[in-house]
Amino acid sequence: MFVDVLGSVAGAITAFTFLPQVIKTWKEKSAKDISLSMFMIAASNNILWIVYGILKSDWVIILTNAAVFSMAVTMIVLKFRYNK
Amino acid sequence: MFVDVLGSVAGAITAFTFLPQVIKTWKEKSAKDISLSMFMIAASNNILWIVYGILKSDWVIILTNAAVFSMAVTMIVLKFRYNK
């Protein structure tokens, strides 16, 4: 029981890992120090996890990685826009 | 069979998600645009996942999150050091 709650909490936090960086970059309009390749690798990896989740019919994996994917793509857009 | 290979590949990539950012910040000695709270949340979340992996005796989860944790902590140190 405790371990399932722990997994759900950790999964929920994982889904929003990139959110603080999205907010900071959005506010400060500066992304020079941000690694584009990190977010490109992360976004591609999320796609692998989403396919994995579909094959396993595991909605937690699908939804967690869809959330991370949307934020990784947002960071890629912000990086191109505010790369000065 | 394919799904297990997919999971291992995705897991291995996940372990090194932060590596491009660590390398970029290490080289450029500039971390002004980096979100400290993202890496602090990530590091704490990795600890949750490591405990989860221990309780489930799942070495993949333990090792993947130990790798991410070490890079998140490295980024926290680099952020304090190069926050100009």
Tab-separated table of C-alpha atoms in Angstrom:
chain	number	residue	atom	x	y	z
A	1	MET	CA	0.000	0.000	0.000
A	2	PHE	CA	2.680	2.564	1.050
A	3	VAL	CA	4.830	1.615	-1.953
A	4	ASP	CA	1.932	2.253	-4.372
A	5	VAL	CA	1.289	5.702	-2.880
A	6	LEU	CA	5.049	6.411	-3.095
A	7	GLY	CA	5.076	5.383	-6.778
A	8	SER	CA	2.101	7.590	-7.609
A	9	VAL	CA	3.552	10.613	-5.796
A	10	ALA	CA	6.959	10.138	-7.466
A	11	GLY	CA	5.245	9.659	-10.839
A	12	ALA	CA	3.196	12.831	-10.412
A	13	ILE	CA	6.292	14.862	-9.465
A	14	THR	CA	8.203	13.374	-12.424
A	15	ALA	CA	5.466	14.600	-14.768
A	16	PHE	CA	6.154	18.185	-13.747
A	17	THR	CA	9.959	18.034	-13.457
A	18	PHE	CA	10.534	20.561	-16.256
A	19	LEU	CA	7.818	22.984	-15.164
A	20	PRO	CA	10.050	25.244	-12.986
A	21	GLN	CA	12.454	25.678	-15.948
A	22	VAL	CA	9.582	26.442	-18.348
A	23	ILE	CA	8.257	29.117	-15.938
A	24	LYS	CA	11.706	30.687	-15.344
A	25	THR	CA	12.549	30.832	-19.066
A	26	TRP	CA	9.074	32.148	-19.919
A	27	LYS	CA	9.374	34.941	-17.297
A	28	GLU	CA	12.992	35.936	-17.911
A	29	LYS	CA	12.959	35.479	-21.710
A	30	SER	CA	16.560	34.213	-21.569
A	31	ALA	CA	17.689	30.698	-22.568
A	32	LYS	CA	21.380	31.103	-23.467
A	33	ASP	CA	22.529	28.704	-20.690
A	34	ILE	CA	19.883	26.078	-21.465
A	35	SER	CA	20.988	22.849	-23.202
A	36	LEU	CA	18.881	22.362	-26.343
A	37	SER	CA	20.161	18.791	-26.775
A	38	MET	CA	18.970	17.866	-23.273
A	39	PHE	CA	15.388	18.787	-24.117
A	40	MET	CA	15.581	17.188	-27.579
A	41	ILE	CA	16.859	13.927	-26.069
A	42	ALA	CA	14.228	14.126	-23.324
A	43	ALA	CA	11.406	14.700	-25.838
A	44	SER	CA	12.518	11.764	-28.026
A	45	ASN	CA	12.872	9.588	-24.925
A	46	ASN	CA	9.359	10.511	-23.815
A	47	ILE	CA	8.077	9.218	-27.170
A	48	LEU	CA	9.834	5.886	-26.497
A	49	TRP	CA	8.205	5.744	-23.023
A	50	ILE	CA	4.777	6.618	-24.489
A	51	VAL	CA	5.082	3.744	-27.017
A	52	TYR	CA	6.248	1.509	-24.141
A	53	GLY	CA	3.245	2.584	-22.035
A	54	ILE	CA	0.849	1.895	-24.955
A	55	LEU	CA	2.317	-1.585	-25.518
A	56	LYS	CA	1.974	-2.277	-21.777
A	57	SER	CA	-1.454	-0.515	-21.568
A	58	ASP	CA	0.015	1.447	-18.630
A	59	TRP	CA	-1.819	4.775	-18.411
A	60	VAL	CA	0.483	6.121	-15.683
A	61	ILE	CA	3.540	5.799	-17.954
A	62	ILE	CA	1.607	7.242	-20.937
A	63	LEU	CA	0.238	10.283	-19.083
A	64	THR	CA	3.461	11.009	-17.117
A	65	ASN	CA	5.541	11.009	-20.279
A	66	ALA	CA	2.955	12.941	-22.296
A	67	ALA	CA	3.175	15.686	-19.643
A	68	VAL	CA	6.992	15.706	-19.659
A	69	PHE	CA	6.987	15.623	-23.474
A	70	SER	CA	4.760	18.720	-23.700
A	71	MET	CA	7.101	20.623	-21.385
A	72	ALA	CA	10.246	19.433	-23.178
A	73	VAL	CA	8.782	20.642	-26.502
A	74	THR	CA	7.826	23.963	-24.848
A	75	MET	CA	11.442	24.370	-23.681
A	76	ILE	CA	12.716	23.642	-27.214
A	77	VAL	CA	10.452	26.416	-28.574
A	78	LEU	CA	11.521	28.817	-25.790
A	79	LYS	CA	15.192	27.971	-26.430
A	80	PHE	CA	14.889	28.962	-30.113
A	81	ARG	CA	12.900	32.078	-29.212
A	82	TYR	CA	15.073	33.371	-26.333
A	83	ASN	CA	18.511	32.026	-27.221
A	84	LYS	CA	20.150	35.463	-26.952
B	1	MET	CA	10.491	-9.174	-26.231
B	2	PHE	CA	10.484	-5.892	-28.250
B	3	VAL	CA	8.726	-4.074	-25.403
B	4	ASP	CA	11.411	-5.160	-22.896
B	5	VAL	CA	14.207	-3.896	-25.175
B	6	LEU	CA	12.253	-0.634	-25.628
B	7	GLY	CA	11.922	-0.237	-21.842
B	8	SER	CA	15.642	-0.852	-21.262
B	9	VAL	CA	16.676	1.604	-23.997
B	10	ALA	CA	14.257	4.277	-22.699
B	11	GLY	CA	15.465	3.635	-19.134
B	12	ALA	CA	19.112	3.976	-20.148
B	13	ILE	CA	18.430	7.260	-21.988
B	14	THR	CA	16.430	8.543	-18.999
B	15	ALA	CA	19.440	7.925	-16.743
B	16	PHE	CA	21.498	10.381	-18.774
B	17	THR	CA	18.834	13.010	-19.488
B	18	PHE	CA	20.638	15.761	-17.550
B	19	LEU	CA	24.101	14.955	-18.925
B	20	PRO	CA	24.018	17.435	-21.879
B	21	GLN	CA	23.093	20.263	-19.466
B	22	VAL	CA	25.859	19.267	-17.031
B	23	ILE	CA	28.417	19.299	-19.878
B	24	LYS	CA	27.191	22.643	-21.296
B	25	THR	CA	27.208	24.367	-17.882
B	26	TRP	CA	30.601	22.851	-17.007
B	27	LYS	CA	32.119	24.100	-20.281
B	28	GLU	CA	30.517	27.552	-20.411
B	29	LYS	CA	30.690	28.270	-16.657
B	30	SER	CA	27.326	30.092	-16.893
B	31	ALA	CA	24.116	29.033	-15.128
B	32	LYS	CA	22.065	32.225	-14.844
B	33	ASP	CA	19.214	30.836	-16.989
B	34	ILE	CA	19.123	27.463	-15.208
B	35	SER	CA	16.232	26.745	-12.822
B	36	LEU	CA	17.652	25.741	-9.433
B	37	SER	CA	14.221	24.582	-8.211
B	38	MET	CA	13.897	22.189	-11.167
B	39	PHE	CA	17.067	20.346	-10.178
B	40	MET	CA	16.187	20.431	-6.460
B	41	ILE	CA	12.750	18.934	-7.171
B	42	ALA	CA	14.309	16.392	-9.529
B	43	ALA	CA	16.918	15.338	-6.938
B	44	SER	CA	14.293	14.928	-4.192
B	45	ASN	CA	12.064	13.014	-6.612
B	46	ASN	CA	14.952	10.688	-7.478
B	47	ILE	CA	15.253	9.840	-3.778
B	48	LEU	CA	11.550	8.888	-3.746
B	49	TRP	CA	12.108	6.662	-6.801
B	50	ILE	CA	15.216	5.071	-5.230
B	51	VAL	CA	13.208	4.200	-2.076
B	52	TYR	CA	10.429	2.887	-4.355
B	53	GLY	CA	12.960	0.778	-6.284
B	54	ILE	CA	14.416	-0.618	-3.020
B	55	LEU	CA	10.938	-1.546	-1.724
B	56	LYS	CA	10.193	-3.238	-5.069
B	57	SER	CA	13.748	-4.731	-5.319
B	58	ASP	CA	13.860	-3.215	-8.832
B	59	TRP	CA	17.497	-2.572	-9.706
B	60	VAL	CA	16.618	-0.770	-12.980
B	61	ILE	CA	14.636	1.886	-11.093
B	62	ILE	CA	17.343	2.180	-8.406
B	63	LEU	CA	20.264	2.563	-10.824
B	64	THR	CA	18.427	4.845	-13.292
B	65	ASN	CA	17.413	7.235	-10.519
B	66	ALA	CA	20.795	7.076	-8.802
B	67	ALA	CA	22.350	8.229	-12.101
B	68	VAL	CA	19.838	11.051	-12.558
B	69	PHE	CA	20.245	12.027	-8.884
B	70	SER	CA	24.031	12.373	-9.231
B	71	MET	CA	23.591	14.652	-12.259
B	72	ALA	CA	20.849	16.713	-10.606
B	73	VAL	CA	23.111	17.278	-7.581
B	74	THR	CA	25.989	18.189	-9.926
B	75	MET	CA	23.742	20.789	-11.596
B	76	ILE	CA	22.790	22.228	-8.187
B	77	VAL	CA	26.503	22.648	-7.345
B	78	LEU	CA	27.224	24.180	-10.788
B	79	LYS	CA	24.244	26.533	-10.406
B	80	PHE	CA	25.625	27.922	-7.122
B	81	ARG	CA	29.117	28.139	-8.568
B	82	TYR	CA	28.282	29.779	-11.929
B	83	ASN	CA	25.102	31.708	-11.151
B	84	LYS	CA	26.488	34.974	-12.567
